[in-house]
Every structure is written in structure tokens, then in C-alpha cells.
CSV table of C-alpha atoms in Angstrom, one decimal:
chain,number,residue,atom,x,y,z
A,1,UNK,CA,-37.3,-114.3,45.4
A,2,UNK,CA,-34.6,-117.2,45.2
A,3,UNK,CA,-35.7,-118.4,42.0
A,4,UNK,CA,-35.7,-115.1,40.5
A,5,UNK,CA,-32.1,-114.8,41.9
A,6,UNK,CA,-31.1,-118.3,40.5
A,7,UNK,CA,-32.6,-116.8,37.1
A,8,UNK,CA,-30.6,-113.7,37.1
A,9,UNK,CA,-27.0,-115.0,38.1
A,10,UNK,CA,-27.8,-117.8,35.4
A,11,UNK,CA,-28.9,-114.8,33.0
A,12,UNK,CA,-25.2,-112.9,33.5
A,13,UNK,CA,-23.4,-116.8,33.0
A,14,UNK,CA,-25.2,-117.2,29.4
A,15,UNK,CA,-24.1,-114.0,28.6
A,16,UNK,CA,-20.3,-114.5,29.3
A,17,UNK,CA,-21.1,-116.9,26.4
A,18,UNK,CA,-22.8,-115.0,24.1
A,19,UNK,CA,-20.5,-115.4,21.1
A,20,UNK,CA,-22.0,-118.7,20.8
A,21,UNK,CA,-25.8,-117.9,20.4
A,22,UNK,CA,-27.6,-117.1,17.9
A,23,UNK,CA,-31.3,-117.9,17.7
A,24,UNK,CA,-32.4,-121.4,15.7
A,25,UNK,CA,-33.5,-119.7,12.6
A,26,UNK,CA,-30.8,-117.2,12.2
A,27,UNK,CA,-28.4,-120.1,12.9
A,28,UNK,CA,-30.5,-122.2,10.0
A,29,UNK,CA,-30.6,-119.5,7.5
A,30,UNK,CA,-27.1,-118.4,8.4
A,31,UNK,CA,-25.5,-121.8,7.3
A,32,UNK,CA,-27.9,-122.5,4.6
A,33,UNK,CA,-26.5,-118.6,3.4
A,34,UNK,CA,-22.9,-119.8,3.7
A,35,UNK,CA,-23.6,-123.1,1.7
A,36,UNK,CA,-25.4,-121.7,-1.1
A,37,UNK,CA,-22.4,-118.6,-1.7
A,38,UNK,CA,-19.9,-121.7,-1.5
A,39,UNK,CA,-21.8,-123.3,-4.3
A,40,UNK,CA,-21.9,-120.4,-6.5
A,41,UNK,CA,-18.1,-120.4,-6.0
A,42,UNK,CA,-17.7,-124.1,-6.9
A,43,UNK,CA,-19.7,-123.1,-9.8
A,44,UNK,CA,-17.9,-119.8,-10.4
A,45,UNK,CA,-14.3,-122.0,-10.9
A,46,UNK,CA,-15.8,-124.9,-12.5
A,47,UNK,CA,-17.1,-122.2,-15.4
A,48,UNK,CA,-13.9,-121.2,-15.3
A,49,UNK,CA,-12.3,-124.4,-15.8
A,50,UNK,CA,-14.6,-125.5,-18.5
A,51,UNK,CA,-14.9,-122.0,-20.5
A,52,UNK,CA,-12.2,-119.2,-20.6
A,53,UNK,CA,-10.0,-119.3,-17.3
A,54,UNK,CA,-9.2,-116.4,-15.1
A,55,UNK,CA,-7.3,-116.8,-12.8
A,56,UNK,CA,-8.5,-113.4,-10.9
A,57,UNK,CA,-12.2,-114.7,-11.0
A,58,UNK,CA,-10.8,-118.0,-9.4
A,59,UNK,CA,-8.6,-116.8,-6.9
A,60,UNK,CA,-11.5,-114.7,-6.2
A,61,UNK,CA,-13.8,-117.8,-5.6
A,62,UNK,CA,-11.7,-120.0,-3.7
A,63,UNK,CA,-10.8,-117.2,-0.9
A,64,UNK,CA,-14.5,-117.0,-0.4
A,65,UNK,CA,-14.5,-120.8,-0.3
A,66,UNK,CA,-11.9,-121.0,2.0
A,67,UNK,CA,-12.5,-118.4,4.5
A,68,UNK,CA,-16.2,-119.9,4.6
A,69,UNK,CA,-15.0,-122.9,5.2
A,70,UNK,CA,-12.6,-122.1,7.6
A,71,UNK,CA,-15.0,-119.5,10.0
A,72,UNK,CA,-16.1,-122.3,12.3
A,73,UNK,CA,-19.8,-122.9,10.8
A,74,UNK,CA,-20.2,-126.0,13.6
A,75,UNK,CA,-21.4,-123.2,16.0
A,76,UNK,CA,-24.4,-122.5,14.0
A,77,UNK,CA,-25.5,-126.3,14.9
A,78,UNK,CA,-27.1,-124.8,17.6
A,79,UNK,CA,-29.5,-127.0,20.0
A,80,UNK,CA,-33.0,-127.2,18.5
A,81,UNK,CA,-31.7,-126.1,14.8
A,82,UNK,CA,-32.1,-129.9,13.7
A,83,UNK,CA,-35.5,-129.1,12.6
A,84,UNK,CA,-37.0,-125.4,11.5
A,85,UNK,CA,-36.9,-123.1,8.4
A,86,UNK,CA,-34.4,-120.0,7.7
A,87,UNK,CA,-34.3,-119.1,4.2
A,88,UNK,CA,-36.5,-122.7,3.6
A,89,UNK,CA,-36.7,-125.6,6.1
A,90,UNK,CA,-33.7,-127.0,7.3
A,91,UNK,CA,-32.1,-130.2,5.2
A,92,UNK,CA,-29.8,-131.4,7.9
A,93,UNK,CA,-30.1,-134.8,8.8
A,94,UNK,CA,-30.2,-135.6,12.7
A,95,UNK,CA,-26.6,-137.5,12.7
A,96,UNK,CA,-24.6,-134.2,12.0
A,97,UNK,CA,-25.8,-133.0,15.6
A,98,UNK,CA,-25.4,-136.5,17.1
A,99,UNK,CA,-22.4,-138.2,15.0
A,100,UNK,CA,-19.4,-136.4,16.3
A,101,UNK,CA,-16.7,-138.5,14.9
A,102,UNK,CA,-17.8,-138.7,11.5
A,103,UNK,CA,-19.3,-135.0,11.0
A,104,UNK,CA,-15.2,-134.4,12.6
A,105,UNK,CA,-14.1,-136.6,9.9
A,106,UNK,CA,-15.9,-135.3,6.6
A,107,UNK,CA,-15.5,-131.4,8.3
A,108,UNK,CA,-11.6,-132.0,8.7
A,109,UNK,CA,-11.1,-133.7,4.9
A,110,UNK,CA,-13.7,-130.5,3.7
A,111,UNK,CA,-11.1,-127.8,5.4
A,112,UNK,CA,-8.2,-129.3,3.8
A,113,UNK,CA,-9.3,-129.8,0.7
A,114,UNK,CA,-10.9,-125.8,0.2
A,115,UNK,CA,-7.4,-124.8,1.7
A,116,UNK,CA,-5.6,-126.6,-0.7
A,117,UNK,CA,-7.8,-125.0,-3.6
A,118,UNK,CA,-7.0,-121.7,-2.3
A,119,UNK,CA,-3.5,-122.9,-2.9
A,120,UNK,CA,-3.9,-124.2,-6.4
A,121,UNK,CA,-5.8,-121.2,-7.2
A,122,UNK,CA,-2.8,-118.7,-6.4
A,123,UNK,CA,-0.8,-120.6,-9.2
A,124,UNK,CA,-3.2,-119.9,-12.2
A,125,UNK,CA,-2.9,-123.2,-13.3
A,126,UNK,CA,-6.3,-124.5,-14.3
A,127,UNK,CA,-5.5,-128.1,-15.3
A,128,UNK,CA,-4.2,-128.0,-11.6
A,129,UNK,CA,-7.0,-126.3,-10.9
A,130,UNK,CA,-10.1,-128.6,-12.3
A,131,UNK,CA,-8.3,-131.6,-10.4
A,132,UNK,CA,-8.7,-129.8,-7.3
A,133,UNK,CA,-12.1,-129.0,-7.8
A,134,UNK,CA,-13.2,-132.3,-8.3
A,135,UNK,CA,-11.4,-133.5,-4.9
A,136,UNK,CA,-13.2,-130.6,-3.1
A,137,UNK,CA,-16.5,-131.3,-4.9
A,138,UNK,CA,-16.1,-134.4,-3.5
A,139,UNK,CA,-15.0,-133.4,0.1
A,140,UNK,CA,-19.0,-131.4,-0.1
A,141,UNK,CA,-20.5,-134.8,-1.2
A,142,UNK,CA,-18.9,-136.6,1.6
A,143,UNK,CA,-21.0,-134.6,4.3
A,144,UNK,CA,-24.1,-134.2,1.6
A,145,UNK,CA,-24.7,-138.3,1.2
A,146,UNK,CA,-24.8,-138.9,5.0
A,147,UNK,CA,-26.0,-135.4,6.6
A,148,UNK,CA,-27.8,-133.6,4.0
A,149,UNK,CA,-32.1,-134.3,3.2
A,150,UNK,CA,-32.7,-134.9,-0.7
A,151,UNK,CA,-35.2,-132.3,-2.0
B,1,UNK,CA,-31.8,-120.3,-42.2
B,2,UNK,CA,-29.6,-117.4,-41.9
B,3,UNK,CA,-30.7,-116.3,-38.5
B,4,UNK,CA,-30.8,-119.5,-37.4
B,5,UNK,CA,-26.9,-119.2,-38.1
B,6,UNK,CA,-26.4,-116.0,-36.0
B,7,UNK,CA,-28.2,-117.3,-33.3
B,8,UNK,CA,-25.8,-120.7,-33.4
B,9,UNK,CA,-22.7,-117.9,-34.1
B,10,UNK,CA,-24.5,-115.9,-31.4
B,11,UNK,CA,-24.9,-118.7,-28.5
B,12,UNK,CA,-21.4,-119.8,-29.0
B,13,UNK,CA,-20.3,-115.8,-28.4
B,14,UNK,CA,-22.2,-116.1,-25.0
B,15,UNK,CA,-20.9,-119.4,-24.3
B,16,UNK,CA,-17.5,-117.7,-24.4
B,17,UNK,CA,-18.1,-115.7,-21.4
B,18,UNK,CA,-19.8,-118.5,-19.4
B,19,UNK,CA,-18.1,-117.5,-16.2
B,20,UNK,CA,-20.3,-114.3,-15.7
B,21,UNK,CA,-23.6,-115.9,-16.8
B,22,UNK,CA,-25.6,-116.8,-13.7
B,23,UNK,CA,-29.4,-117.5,-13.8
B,24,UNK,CA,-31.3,-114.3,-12.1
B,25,UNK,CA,-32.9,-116.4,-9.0
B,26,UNK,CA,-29.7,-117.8,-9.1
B,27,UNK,CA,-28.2,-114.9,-8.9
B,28,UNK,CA,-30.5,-112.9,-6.3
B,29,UNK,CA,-30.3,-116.1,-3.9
B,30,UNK,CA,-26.5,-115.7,-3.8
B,31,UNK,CA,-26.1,-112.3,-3.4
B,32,UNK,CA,-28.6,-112.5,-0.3
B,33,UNK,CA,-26.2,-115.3,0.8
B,34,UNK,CA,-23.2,-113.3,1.0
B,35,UNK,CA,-24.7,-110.5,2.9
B,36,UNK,CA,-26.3,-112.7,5.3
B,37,UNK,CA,-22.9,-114.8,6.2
B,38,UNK,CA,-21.5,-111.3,6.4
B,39,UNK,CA,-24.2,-110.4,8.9
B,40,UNK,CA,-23.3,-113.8,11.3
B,41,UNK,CA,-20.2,-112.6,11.2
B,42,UNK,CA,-20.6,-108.9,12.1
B,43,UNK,CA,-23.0,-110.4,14.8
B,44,UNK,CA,-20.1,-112.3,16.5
B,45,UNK,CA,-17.5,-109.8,16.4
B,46,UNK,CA,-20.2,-107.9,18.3
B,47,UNK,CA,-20.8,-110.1,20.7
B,48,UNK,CA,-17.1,-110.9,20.9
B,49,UNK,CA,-16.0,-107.0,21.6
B,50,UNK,CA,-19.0,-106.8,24.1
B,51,UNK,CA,-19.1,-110.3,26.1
B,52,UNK,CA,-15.9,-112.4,26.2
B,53,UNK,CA,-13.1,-111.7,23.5
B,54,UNK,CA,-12.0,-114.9,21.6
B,55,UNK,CA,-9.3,-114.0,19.4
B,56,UNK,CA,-9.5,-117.3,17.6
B,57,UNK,CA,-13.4,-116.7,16.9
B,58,UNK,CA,-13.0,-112.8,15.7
B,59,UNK,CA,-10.1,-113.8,12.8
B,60,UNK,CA,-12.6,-116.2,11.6
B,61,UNK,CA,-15.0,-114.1,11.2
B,62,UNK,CA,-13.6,-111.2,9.5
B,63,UNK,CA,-11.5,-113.7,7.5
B,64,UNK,CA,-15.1,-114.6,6.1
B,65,UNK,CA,-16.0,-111.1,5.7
B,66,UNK,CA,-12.7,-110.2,3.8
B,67,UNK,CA,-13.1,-113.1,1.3
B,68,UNK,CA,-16.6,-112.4,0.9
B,69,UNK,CA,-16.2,-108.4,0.4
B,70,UNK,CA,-13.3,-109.1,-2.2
B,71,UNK,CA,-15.1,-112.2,-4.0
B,72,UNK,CA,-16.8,-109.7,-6.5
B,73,UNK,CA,-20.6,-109.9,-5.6
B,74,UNK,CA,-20.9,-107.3,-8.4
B,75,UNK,CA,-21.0,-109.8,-10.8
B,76,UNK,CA,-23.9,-111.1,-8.8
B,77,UNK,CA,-26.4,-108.3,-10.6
B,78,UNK,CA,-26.9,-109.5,-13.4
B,79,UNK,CA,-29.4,-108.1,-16.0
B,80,UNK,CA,-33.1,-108.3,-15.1
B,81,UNK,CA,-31.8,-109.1,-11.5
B,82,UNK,CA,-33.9,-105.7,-10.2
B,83,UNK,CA,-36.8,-107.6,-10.0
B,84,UNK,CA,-37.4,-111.0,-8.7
B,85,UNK,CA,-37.0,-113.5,-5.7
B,86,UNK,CA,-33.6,-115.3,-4.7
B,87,UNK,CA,-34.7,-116.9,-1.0
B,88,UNK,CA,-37.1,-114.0,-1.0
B,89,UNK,CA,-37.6,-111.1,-3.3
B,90,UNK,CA,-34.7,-109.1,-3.8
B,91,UNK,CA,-34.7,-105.6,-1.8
B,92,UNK,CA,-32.0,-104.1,-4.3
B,93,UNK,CA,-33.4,-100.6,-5.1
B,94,UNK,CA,-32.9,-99.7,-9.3
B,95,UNK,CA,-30.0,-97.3,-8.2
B,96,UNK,CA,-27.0,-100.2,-7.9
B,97,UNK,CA,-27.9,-101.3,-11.3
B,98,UNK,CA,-27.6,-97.5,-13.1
B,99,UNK,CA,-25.9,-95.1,-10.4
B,100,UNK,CA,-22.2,-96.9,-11.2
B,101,UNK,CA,-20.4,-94.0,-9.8
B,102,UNK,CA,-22.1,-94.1,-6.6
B,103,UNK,CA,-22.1,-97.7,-6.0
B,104,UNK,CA,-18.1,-97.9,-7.1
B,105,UNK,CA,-17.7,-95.5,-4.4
B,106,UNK,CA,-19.6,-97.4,-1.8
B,107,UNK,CA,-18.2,-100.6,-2.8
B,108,UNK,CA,-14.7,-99.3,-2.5
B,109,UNK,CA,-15.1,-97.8,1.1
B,110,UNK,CA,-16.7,-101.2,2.3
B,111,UNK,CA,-13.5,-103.6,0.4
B,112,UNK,CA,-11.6,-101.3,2.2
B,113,UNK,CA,-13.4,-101.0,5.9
B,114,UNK,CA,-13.8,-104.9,5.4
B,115,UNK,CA,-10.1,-105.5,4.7
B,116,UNK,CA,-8.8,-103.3,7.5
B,117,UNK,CA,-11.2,-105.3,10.0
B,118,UNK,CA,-8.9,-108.5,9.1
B,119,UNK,CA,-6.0,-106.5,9.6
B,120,UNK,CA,-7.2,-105.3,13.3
B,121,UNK,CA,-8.6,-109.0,14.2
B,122,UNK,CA,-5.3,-110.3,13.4
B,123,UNK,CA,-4.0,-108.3,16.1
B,124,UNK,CA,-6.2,-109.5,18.8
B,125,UNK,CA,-7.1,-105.8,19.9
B,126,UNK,CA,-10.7,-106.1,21.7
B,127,UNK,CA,-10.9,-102.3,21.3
B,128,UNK,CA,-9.5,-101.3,17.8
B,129,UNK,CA,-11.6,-104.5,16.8
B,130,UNK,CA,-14.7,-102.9,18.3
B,131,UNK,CA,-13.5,-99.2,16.5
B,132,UNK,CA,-13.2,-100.9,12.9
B,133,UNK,CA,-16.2,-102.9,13.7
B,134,UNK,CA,-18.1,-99.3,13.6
B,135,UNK,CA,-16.5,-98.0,10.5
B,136,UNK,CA,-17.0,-101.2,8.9
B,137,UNK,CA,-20.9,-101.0,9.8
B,138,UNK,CA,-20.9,-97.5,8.9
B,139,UNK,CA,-19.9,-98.3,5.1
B,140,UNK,CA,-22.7,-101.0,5.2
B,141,UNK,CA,-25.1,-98.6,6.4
B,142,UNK,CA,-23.2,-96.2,3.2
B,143,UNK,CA,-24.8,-98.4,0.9
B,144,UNK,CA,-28.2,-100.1,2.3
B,145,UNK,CA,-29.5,-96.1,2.9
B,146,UNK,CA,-29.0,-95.5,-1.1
B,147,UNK,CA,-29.5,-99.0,-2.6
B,148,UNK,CA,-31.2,-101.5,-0.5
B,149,UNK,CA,-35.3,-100.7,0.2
B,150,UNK,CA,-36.4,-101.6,4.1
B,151,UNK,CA,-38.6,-104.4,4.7
């Protein structure tokens, strides 16, 4: 009887905190779903840049990118997401659950950096535009080289 | 020799509206990508109106569903699109790719559910958040019953 006492009251403290679970491969194919809209985005301006531009399209694209960016992905690193399949099996490498300063680092330059192309975007300019692309584009390659499994 | 010109004349033509042209699996895969980083964050607004209310948590997410409502998925079904697999085959029913009036009307109900929910998140309300959180489900639902077939 204690233990199943013990279980409950720890039942009713994990749900105070259920913002913060979702199950491993929801949380896997969640993040692997944010990623792959960013990308089309990035692709989406970087079309735009390189054929006609409009600035609609791009403002458009670098909302999404931002507000993606911006809605606190981290909590889908949930515990035991390091290896399992959502949409296909997870790529993330085991220091982005482990490497808190650096993951901090490359996260905080990633958030600035969509922000800022958000910013550039409003203004239509799309010389101004292509150079900010190419810092973000970088920003995603920062995290990719050290956190992210080749195919 | 001379078609061989039209098709040159003709590739630069489509090369001219490069921003719209996405591959179809392409294509499929992102589109199953928005609405699943839309579902994550109709999930935690959820579990944020019924467990503990984080202010911070709720903005982000419906900050992502805004950006992701307004990014202009439509562009995402592309010809020859009704059939075939993004991260799994698509579940798009003909309808969204012939029944324009319908689908303009469902789309514009859901821009505008999904724009209000920002609006109410912003304001830190657990129970108007909770309220919009319906109608914004409601003008999901609007569209899956018509356009998207059940697993």
C-alpha cells in the first residue's frame, strides 16, 4: 500500500510538469519536423535571392524561421531521445544532450542570427538579404558539424 | 533543332519562377513538417491551460503557430503532390488540390483562429488561451474532415 501511495503522489508531481513531456518519438519527429520546415525556408529565400525576389515570399520565410527558432526546441531533447526514430532515426549526436555550454553557445549565435533575418527581411532588400542568409546558413552549420550524424 | 530551342526558351521560363518550384517529396515532407511542429505546439498550449500555466512557454508556441499558419504552405502542393510519400505518404485527399473555394475558406478561418491565438497568448490569459485554443482546433478539424484521409 505505501508504494502504491509513493507512486501516486509522484504521479500528481509529474503532472504539475507536464508542459515538459512529450514521449521520445514524438519529441524526435517533432524536432526533426521543425528542422526540415526551416530548411525549406532557407531554401525558400535563397531561391529568392538567386532568382526573382519577393519580398512577401521572404518575409514569409523568415517569420517561420524565426518563430521556429525562437519556440524553445531544447525541451524536445527529452531523456532517452538520444537514440530512436520519429519521422526516420534520430541524427543527433550524444554531445547536444551532454555539452551544455557549447549546444548554449551555437543555440544562442542560431537565435540571433534568424532574428536578425527576420529584420533584414522586413526591409526588402535582398543584397541585404543574401548576406544574412549566408551568416544564418552558417549559424545551422555551427550546430550540424559538431551535433548532427552524416547520412 | 527547333524544339530543342523551346525547350532551352522553355527551361529558362521555369527557371524564372524558381521560388515556387519544389521537388514533390520535397514538397510532401515539408508540408507534413509544418503540421506536425503545429501539432507540438497545440500539444503544449494544452498541457499549459490544463497543468501549470507558463506564460513564457504558451507565446512561443503560438508564435510558431502564427509564423507557420501565415508562411504560405499552399505553395507546398505542388502539381503531382496528391500522390506520393514526404516522411510517409501523403494523406492529402484530391479535394485541396481542385475544391479552391472550399479550401480558401478553410485556410482563411485557420490564418485567422491561428493569428488570434498569438494575440490571446500575448496576454497571458490561462482561460481565453484555453477558449481560442478550441476555436483554433475547431478550424483544424474544419479542414482535416474534408481534405485530409484518416490513417
Amino acid at each position: 500500500m505505501k508504494s502504491k501511495l509513493l507512486l501516486a503522489l509522484l504521479t500528481v508531481t509529474l503532472a504539475g510538469t507536464a508542459a515538459a513531456q512529450v514521449k521520445v518519438e514524438d519529441a524526435i519527429k517533432f524536432r526533426q519536423s521543425g528542422y526540415a520546415f526551416m530548411a525549406w525556408n532557407m531554401q525558400r529565400i535563397k531561391m529568392n535571392v538567386e532568382g526573382t525576389y519577393n519580398k512577401e515570399d521572404v518575409i514569409k520565410a523568415a517569420n517561420a524561421i524565426q518563430a521556429i527558432a525562437n519556440s524553445g526546441m531544447d525541451a524536445l531533447y527529452v531523456p532517452g531521445s538520444d537514440k530512436g526514430k520519429g519521422w526516420e532515426d534520430t541524427r543527433a549526436k550524444p554531445g547536444i544532450f551532454t555539452d551544455k555550454e557549447k549546444v548554449g553557445k551555437v543555440a544562442t549565435v542560431f537565435n540571433k542570427e534568424a532574428n536578425e533575418m527576420a529584420k533584414v527581411a522586413a526591409t526588402g532588400d535582398a543584397a541585404a538579404v543574401g548576406a544574412q542568409l549566408g551568416k544564418l546558413s552558417d549559424s545551422c552549420k555551427g550546430c550540424h558539424e559538431d551535433f548532427k550524424a552524416k547520412k
